[in-house]
mmCIF file of C-alpha atoms and ligand atoms in Angstrom:
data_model
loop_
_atom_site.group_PDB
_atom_site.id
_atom_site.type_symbol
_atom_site.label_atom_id
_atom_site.label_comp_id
_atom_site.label_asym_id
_atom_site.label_seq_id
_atom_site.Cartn_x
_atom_site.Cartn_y
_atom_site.Cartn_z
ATOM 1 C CA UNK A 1 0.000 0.000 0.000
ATOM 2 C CA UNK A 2 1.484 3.449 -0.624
ATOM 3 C CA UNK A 3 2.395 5.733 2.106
ATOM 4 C CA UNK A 4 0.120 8.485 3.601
ATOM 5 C CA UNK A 5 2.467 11.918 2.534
ATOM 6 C CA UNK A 6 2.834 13.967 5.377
ATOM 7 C CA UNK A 7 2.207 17.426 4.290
ATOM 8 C CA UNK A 8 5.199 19.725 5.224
ATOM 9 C CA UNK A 9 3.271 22.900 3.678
ATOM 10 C CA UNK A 10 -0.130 22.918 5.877
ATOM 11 C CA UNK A 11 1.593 21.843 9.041
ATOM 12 C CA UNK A 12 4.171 24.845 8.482
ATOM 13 C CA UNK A 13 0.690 26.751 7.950
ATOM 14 C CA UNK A 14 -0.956 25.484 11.419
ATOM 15 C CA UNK A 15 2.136 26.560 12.782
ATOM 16 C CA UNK A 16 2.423 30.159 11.271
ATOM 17 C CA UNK A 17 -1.444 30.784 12.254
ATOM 18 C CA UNK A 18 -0.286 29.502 15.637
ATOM 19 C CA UNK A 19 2.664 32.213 15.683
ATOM 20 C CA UNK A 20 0.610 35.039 14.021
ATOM 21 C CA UNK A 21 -1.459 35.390 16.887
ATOM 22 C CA UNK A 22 1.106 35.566 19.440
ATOM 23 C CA UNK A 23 3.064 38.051 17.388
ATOM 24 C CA UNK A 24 -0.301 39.907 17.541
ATOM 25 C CA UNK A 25 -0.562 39.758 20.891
ATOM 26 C CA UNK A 26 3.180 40.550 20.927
ATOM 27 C CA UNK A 27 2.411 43.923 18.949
ATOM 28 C CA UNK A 28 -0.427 45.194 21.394
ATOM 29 C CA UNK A 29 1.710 44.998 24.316
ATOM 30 C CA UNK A 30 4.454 46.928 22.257
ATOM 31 C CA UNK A 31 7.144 44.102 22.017
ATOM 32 C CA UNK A 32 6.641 43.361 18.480
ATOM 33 C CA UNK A 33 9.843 40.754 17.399
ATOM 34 C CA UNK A 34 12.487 42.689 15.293
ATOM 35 C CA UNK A 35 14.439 40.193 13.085
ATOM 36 C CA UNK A 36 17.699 41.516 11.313
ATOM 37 C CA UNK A 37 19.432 39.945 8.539
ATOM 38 C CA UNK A 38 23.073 41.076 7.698
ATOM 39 C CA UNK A 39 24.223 41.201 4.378
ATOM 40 C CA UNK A 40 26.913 41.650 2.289
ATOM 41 C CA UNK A 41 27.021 40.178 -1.077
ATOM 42 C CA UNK A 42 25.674 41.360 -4.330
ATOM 43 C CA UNK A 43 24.719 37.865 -5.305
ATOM 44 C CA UNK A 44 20.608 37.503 -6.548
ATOM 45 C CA UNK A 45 19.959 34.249 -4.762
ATOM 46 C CA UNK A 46 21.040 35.800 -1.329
ATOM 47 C CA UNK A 47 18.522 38.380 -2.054
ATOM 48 C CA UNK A 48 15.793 36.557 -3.491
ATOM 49 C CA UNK A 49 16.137 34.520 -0.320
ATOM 50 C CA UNK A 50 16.200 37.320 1.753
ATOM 51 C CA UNK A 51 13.091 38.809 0.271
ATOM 52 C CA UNK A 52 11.064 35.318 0.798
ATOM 53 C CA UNK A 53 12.328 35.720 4.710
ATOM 54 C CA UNK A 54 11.007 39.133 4.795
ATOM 55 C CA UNK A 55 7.691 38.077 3.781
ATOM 56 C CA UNK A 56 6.982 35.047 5.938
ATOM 57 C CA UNK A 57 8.151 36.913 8.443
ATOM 58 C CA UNK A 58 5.829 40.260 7.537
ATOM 59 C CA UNK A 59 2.593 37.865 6.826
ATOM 60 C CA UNK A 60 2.610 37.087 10.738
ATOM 61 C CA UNK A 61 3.589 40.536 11.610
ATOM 62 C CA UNK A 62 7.529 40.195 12.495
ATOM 63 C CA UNK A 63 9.386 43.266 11.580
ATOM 64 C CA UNK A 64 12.279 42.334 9.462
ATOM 65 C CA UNK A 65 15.202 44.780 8.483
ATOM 66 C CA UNK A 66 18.312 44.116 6.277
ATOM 67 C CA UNK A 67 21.910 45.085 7.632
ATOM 68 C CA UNK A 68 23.793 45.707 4.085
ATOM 69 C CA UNK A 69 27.246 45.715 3.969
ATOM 70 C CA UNK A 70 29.605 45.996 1.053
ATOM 71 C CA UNK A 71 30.098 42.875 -1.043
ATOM 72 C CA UNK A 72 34.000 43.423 -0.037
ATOM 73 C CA UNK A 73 33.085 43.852 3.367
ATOM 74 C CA UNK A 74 35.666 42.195 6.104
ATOM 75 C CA UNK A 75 35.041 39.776 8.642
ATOM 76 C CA UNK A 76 36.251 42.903 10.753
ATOM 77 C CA UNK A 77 33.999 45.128 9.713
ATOM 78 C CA UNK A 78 30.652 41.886 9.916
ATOM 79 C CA UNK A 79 32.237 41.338 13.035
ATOM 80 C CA UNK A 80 31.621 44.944 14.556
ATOM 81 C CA UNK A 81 27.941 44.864 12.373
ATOM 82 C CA UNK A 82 26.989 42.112 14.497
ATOM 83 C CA UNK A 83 28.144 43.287 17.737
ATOM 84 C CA UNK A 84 26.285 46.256 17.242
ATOM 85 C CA UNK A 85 23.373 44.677 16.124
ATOM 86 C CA UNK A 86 24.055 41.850 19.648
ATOM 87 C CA UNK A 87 23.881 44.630 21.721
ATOM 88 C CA UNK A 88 20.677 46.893 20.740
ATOM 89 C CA UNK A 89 17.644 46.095 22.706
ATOM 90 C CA UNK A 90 15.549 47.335 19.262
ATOM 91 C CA UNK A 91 17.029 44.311 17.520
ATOM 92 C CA UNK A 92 15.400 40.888 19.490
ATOM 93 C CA UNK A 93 16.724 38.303 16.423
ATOM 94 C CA UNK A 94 20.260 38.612 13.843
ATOM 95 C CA UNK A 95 20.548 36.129 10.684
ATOM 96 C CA UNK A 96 23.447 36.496 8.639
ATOM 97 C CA UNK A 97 22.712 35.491 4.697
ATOM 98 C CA UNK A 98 25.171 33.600 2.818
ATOM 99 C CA UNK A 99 27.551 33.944 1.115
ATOM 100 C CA UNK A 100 29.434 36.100 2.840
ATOM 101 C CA UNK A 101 32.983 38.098 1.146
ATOM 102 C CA UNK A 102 35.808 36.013 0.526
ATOM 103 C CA UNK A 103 38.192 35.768 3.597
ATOM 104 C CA UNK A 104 34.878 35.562 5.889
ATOM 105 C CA UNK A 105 34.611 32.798 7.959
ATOM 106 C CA UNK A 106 30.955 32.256 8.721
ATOM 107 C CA UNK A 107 30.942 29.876 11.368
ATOM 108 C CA UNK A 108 33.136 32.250 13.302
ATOM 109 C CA UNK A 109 30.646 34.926 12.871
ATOM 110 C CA UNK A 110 27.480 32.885 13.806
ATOM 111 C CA UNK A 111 29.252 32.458 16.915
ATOM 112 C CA UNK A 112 29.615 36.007 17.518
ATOM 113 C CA UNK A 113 25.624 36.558 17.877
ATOM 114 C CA UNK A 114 24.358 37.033 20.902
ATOM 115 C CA UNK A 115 22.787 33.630 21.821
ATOM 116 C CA UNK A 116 19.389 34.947 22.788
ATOM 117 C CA UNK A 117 19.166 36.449 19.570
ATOM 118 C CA UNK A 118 20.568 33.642 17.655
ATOM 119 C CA UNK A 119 17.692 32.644 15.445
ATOM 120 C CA UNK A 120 18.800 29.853 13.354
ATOM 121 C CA UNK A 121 19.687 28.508 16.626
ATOM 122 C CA UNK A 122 23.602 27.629 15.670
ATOM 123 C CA UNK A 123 25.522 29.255 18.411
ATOM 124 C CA UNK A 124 27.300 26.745 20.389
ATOM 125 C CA UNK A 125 24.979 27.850 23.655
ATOM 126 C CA UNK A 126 21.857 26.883 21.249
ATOM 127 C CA UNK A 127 22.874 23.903 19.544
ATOM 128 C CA UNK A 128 24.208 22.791 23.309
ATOM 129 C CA UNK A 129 20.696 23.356 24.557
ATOM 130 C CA UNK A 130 19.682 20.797 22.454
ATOM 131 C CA UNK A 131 20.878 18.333 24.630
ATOM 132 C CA UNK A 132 18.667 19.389 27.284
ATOM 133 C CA UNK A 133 16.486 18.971 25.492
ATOM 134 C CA UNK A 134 13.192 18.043 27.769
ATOM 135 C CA UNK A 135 11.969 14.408 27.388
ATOM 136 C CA UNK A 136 8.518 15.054 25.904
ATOM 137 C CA UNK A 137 5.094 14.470 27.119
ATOM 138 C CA UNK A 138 3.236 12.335 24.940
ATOM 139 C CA UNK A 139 -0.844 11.512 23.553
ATOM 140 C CA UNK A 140 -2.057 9.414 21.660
ATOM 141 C CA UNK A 141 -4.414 10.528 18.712
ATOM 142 C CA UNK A 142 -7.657 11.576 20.127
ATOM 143 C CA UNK A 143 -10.000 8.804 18.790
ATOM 144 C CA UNK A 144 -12.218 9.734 15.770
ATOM 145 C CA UNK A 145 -9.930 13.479 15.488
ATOM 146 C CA UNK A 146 -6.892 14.156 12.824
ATOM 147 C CA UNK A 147 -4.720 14.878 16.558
ATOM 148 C CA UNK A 148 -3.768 17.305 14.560
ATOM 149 C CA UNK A 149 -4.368 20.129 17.314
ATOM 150 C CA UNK A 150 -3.396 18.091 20.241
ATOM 151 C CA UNK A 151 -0.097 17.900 18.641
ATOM 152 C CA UNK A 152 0.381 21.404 18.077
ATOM 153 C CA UNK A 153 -0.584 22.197 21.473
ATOM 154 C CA UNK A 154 1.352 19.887 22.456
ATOM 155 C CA UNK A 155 4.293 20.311 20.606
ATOM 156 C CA UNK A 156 4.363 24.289 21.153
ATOM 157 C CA UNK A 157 4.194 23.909 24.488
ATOM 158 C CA UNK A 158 7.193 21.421 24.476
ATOM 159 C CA UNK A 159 9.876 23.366 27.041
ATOM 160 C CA UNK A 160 12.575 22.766 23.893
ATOM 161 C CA UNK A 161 15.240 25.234 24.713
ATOM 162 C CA UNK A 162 14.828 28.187 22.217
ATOM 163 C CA UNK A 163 16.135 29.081 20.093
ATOM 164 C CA UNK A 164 17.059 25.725 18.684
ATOM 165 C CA UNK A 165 18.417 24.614 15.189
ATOM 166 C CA UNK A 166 15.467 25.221 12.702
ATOM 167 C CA UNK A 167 15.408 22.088 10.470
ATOM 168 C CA UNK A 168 16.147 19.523 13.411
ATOM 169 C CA UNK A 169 13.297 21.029 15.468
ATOM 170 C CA UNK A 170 10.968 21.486 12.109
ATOM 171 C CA UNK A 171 11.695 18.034 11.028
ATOM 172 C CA UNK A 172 10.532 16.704 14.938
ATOM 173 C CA UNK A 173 7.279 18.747 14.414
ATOM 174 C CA UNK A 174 6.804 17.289 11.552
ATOM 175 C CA UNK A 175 7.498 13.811 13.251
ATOM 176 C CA UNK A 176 4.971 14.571 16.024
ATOM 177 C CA UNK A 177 2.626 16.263 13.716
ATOM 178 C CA UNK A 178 1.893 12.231 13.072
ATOM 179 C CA UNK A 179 0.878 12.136 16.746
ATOM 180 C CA UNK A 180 2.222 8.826 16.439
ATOM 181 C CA UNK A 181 3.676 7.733 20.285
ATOM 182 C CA UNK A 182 7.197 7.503 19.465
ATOM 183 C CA UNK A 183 8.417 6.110 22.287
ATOM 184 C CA UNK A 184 10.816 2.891 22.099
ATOM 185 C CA UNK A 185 10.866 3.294 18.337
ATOM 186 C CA UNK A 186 14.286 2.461 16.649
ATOM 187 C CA UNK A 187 15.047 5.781 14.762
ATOM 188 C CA UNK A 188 18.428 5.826 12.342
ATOM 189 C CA UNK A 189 19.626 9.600 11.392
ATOM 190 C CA UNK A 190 21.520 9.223 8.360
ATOM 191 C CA UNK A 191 23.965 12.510 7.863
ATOM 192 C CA UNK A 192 25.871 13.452 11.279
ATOM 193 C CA UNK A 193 26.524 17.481 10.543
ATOM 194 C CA UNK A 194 26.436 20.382 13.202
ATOM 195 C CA UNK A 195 23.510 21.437 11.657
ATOM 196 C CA UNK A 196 21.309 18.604 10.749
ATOM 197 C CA UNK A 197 22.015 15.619 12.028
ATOM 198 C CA UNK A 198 24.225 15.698 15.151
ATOM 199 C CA UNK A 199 21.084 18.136 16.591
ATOM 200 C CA UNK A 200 18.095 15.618 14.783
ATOM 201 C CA UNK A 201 19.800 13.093 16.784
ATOM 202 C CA UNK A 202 19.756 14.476 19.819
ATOM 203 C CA UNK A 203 16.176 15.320 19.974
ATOM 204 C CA UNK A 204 15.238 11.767 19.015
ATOM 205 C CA UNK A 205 16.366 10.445 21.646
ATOM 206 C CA UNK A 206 14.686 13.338 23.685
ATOM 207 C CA UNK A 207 11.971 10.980 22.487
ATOM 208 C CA UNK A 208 12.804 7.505 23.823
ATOM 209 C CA UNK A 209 13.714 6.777 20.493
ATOM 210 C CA UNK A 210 16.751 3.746 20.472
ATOM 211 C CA UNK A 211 18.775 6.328 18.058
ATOM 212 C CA UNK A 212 21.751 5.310 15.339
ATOM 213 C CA UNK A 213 23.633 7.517 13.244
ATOM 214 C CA UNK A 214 25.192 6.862 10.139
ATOM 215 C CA UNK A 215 27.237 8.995 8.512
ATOM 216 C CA UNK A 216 29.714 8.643 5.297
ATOM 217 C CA UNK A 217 32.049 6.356 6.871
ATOM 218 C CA UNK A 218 28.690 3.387 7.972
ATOM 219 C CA UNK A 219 29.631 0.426 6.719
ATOM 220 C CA UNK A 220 26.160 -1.297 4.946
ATOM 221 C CA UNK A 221 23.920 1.475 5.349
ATOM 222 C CA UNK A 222 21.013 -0.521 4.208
ATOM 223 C CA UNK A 223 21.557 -3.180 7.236
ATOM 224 C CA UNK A 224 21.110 0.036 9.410
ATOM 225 C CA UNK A 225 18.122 1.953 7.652
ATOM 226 C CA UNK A 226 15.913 -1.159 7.607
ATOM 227 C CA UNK A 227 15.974 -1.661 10.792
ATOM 228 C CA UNK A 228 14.231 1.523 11.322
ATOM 229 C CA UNK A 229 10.912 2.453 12.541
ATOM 230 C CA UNK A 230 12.100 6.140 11.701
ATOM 231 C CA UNK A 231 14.373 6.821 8.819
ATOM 232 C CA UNK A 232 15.651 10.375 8.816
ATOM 233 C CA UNK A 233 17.803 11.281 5.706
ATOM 234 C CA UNK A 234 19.981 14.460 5.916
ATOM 235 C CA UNK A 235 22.791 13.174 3.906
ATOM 236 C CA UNK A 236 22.810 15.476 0.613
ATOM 237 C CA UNK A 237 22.781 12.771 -1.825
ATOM 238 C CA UNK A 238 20.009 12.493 -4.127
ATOM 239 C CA UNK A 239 18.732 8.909 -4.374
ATOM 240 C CA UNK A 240 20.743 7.333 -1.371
ATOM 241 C CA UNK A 241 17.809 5.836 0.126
ATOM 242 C CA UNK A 242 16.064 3.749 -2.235
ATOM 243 C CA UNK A 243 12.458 1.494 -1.095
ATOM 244 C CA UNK A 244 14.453 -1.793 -0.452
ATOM 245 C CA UNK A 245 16.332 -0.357 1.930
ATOM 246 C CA UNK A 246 13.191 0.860 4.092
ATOM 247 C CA UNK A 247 11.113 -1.389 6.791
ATOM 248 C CA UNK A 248 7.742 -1.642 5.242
ATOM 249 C CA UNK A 249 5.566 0.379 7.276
ATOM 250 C CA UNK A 250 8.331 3.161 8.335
ATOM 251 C CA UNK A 251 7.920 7.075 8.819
ATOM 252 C CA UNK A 252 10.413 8.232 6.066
ATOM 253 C CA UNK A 253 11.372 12.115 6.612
ATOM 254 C CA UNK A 254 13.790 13.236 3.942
ATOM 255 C CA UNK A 255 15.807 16.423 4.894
ATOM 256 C CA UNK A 256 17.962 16.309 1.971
ATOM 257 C CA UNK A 257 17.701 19.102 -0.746
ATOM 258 C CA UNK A 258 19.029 18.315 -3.892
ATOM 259 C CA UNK A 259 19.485 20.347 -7.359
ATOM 260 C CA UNK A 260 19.397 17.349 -10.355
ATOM 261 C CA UNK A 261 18.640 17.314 -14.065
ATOM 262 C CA UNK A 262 15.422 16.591 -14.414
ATOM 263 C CA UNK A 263 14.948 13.172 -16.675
ATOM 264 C CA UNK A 264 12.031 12.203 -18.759
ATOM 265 C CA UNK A 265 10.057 9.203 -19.356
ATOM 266 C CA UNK A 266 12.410 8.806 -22.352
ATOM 267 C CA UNK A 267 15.456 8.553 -20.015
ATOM 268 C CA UNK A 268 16.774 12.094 -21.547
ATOM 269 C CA UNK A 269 17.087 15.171 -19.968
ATOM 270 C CA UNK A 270 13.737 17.152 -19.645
ATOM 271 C CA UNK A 271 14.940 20.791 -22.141
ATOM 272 C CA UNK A 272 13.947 24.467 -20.991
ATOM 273 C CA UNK A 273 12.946 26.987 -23.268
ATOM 274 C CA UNK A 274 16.326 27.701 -23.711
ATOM 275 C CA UNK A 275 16.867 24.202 -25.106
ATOM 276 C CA UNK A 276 19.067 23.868 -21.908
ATOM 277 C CA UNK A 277 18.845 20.614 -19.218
ATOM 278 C CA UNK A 278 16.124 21.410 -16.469
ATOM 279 C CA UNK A 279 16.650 20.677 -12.994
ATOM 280 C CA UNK A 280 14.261 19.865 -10.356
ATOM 281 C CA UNK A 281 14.513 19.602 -6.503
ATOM 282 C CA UNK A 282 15.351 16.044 -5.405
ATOM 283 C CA UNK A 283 15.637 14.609 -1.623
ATOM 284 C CA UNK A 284 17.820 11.957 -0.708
ATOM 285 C CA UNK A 285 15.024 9.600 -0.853
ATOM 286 C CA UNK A 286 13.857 7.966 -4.322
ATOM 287 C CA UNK A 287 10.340 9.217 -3.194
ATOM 288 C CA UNK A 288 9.035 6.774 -6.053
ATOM 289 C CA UNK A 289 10.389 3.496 -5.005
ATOM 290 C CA UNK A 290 10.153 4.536 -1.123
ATOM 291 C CA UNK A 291 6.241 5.378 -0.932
ATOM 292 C CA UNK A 292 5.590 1.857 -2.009
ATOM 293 C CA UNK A 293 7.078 0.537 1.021
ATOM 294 C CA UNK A 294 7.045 3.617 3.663
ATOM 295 C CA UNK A 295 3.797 3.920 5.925
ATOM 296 C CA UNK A 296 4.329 7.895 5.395
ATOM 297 C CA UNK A 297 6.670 10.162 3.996
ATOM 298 C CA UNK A 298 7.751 13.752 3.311
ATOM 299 C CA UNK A 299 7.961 14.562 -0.358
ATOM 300 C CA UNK A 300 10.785 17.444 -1.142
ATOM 301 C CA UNK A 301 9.765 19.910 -1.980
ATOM 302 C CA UNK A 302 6.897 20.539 0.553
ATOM 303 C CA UNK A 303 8.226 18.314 3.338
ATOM 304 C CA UNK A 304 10.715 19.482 6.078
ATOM 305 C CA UNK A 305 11.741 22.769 3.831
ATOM 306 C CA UNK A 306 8.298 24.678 4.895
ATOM 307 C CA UNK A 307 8.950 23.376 8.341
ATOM 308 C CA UNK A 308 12.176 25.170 8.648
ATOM 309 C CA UNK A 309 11.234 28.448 7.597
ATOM 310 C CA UNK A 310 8.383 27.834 10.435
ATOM 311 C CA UNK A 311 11.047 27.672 12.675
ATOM 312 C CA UNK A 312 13.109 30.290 11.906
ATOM 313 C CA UNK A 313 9.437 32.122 12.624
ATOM 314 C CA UNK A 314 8.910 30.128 15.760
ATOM 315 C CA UNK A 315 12.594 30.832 16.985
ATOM 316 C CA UNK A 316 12.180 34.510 16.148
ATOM 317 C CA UNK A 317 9.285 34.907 18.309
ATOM 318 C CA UNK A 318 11.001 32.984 21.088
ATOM 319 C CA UNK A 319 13.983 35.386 20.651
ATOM 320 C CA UNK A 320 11.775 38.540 20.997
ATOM 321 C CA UNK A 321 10.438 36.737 24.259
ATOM 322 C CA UNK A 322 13.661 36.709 26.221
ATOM 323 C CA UNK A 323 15.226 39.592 24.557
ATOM 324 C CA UNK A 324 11.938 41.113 26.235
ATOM 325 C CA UNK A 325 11.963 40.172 29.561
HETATM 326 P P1 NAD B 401 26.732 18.136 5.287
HETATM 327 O O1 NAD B 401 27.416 17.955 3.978
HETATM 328 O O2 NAD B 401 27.305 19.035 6.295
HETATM 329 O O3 NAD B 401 26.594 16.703 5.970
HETATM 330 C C1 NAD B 401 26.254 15.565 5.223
HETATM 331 C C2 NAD B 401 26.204 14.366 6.147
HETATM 332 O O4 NAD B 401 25.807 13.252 5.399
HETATM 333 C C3 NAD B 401 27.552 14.018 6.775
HETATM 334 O O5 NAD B 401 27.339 13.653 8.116
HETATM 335 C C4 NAD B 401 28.037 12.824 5.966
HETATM 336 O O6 NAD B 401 28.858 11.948 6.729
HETATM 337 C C5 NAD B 401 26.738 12.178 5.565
HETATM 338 N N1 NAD B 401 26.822 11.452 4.299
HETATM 339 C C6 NAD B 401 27.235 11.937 3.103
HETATM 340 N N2 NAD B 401 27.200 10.959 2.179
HETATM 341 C C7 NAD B 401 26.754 9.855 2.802
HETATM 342 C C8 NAD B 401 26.522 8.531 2.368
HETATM 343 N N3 NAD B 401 26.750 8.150 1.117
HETATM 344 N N4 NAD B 401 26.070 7.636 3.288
HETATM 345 C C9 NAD B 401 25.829 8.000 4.564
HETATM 346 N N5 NAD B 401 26.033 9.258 5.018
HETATM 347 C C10 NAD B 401 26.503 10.152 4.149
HETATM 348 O O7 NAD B 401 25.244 18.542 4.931
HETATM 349 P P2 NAD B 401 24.108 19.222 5.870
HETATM 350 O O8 NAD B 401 24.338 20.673 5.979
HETATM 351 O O9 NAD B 401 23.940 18.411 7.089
HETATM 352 O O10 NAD B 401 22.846 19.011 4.943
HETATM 353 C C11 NAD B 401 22.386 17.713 4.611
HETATM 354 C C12 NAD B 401 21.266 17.837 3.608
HETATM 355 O O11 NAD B 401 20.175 18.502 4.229
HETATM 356 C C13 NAD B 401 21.623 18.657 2.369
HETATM 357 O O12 NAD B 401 20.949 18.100 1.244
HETATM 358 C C14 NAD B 401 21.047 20.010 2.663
HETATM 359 O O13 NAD B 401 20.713 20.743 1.502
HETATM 360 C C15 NAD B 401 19.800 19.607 3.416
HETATM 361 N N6 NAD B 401 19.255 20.650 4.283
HETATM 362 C C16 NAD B 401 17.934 20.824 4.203
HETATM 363 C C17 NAD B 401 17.323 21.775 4.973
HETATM 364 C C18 NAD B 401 15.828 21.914 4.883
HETATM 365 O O14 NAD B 401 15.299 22.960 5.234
HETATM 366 N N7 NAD B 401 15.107 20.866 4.433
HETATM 367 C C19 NAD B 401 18.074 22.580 5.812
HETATM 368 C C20 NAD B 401 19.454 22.346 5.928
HETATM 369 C C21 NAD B 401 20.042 21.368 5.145
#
């Protein structure tokens, strides 16, 4: 039977509505969340990104202001931005866009935000947090109901340290959004980064889940993944996980975001108007072959990606709350 898809965009949605009221609230008490992103490159993505942050953040009523700095900017000069920026009570979150100049080291400067305004959650304080991550309370679906708003009472309520990293906590929301009890499932995490997997990890096991990681060096990755209950792919490689190497049955969430040529039916590359190859977003799931055997899965696009720009919301609005205090 083919999985039930687990819809990335409307939970992101619940979660938003969820968030635009507080914000509201927020406003009328005169604490409305200020969210800052620095920048200082020239190059169209970064902006067109930055333009897609301003509005989610504006359609739930978070002021957002760019911090531009010279595409030759140096690290000196981001360095003092963001110190000035850490230390002005106007300013309750900081983002810094990528790419940064060349001779910018942008882990170094991530670690120079204030913690409390560290929105993508990747200061060493936030991603350390993680760890402390509460052990969760736990329902089961409500019988004849979707769950769906016990979860997201639930899950909001969930004393997670904030801010935390966006796409591990989005992709656990996502997990929970299933208001499936997790508890003694075997979970595997392929993809052990700072970022993604290390942190998705981490808050597994926040969930009594018996948690393995694999990472580039696992030897028989398949041996591992089908084992799992929950499969968790944050790897980067489009196609890695492929249906025979998933337990029929399993919650497949696929965190990988991949850019490939798109290939017809006729096993050639799809053309463009421009007569050039087309290229699609990809996971690192081969969504076909794994919905045949999952129980439910995340498609990409419109699985965990939604979720993390939720987050970066959520985390914004948890920001403003302590920078408030
Ligand atoms: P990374 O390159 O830092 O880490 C990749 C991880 O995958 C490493 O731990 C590596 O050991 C492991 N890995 C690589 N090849 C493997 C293989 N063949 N078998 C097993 N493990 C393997 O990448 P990252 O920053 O953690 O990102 C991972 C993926 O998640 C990327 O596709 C990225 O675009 C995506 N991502 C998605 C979101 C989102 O919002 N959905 C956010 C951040 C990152």
């Amino acid at each position: 039977m083919a999985a039930q898809i687990i819809d990335g965009k409307a939970v992101a949605e619940k979660i938003q509505q969820r968030l635009k009221r507080e914000v509201e609230e927020m406003a009328a008490a005169g604490r409305t969340p200020h969210l800052v992103a620095v920048i200082a490159t020239e190059n169209r993505g970064a902006h067109i990104y930055a333009s897609n942050q301003q509005r989610s953040c504006e359609e739930i009523g978070i002021k957002y202001t760019l911090s531009e700095l010279p595409a030759d900017a140096t690290e000196e000069q981001l360095i003092e931005n963001i110190a000035k920026l850490s230390a002005d009570p106007d300013v309750t979150g900081i983002i810094i866009q990528m790419p940064l100049p060349p001779g910018c080291d942008g882990r170094k400067l991530q670690m120079m935000i204030a913690p409390e305004k560290d929105v993508e959650g990747v200061t060493p304080a936030n991603q350390g947090g993680v760890v402390y991550a509460a052990q969760p309370y736990y329902r089961k679906p409500a019988e004849g109901g979707d769950g769906c708003d016990t979860w997201l009472e639930d899950s909001l309520n969930w004393p997670l340290p904030a801010p935390a990293p966006c796409t591990p906590i989005g992709a656990i929301m996502l997990l929970r959004s299933l208001n499936i009890d997790l508890y003694g499932m075997k979970a595997v995490m392929v993809g052990h980064s700072e970022i993604v997997g290390k942190p998705t990890a981490l808050l597994l096991m926040a969930h009594f889940c018996t948690t393995t990681v694999c990472h580039i060096a696992t030897k028989d990755l398949a041996a591992h993944t089908r084992e799992a209950d929950i499969l968790m792919a944050g790897a980067g490689k489009a196609g890695l996980i492929t249906g025979d190497m998933i337990k029929p049955g399993a919650i497949v969430i696929d965190i990988g975001i991949n850019r490939v040529t798109d290939i017809g039916p006729d096993g050639k590359p799809v053309l463009n108007k421009k007569g050039k190859p087309k290229k699609k977003t990809v996971g690192d799931v081969d969504f076909e072959s794994a919905k045949e055997v999952a129980g439910y899965i995340t498609p990409v696009p419109g699985g965990v990606g939604p979720m993390t720009v939720a987050m970066l919301l959520r985390n914004t609005v948890e920001a403003a709350k302590i920078s408030n205090q």
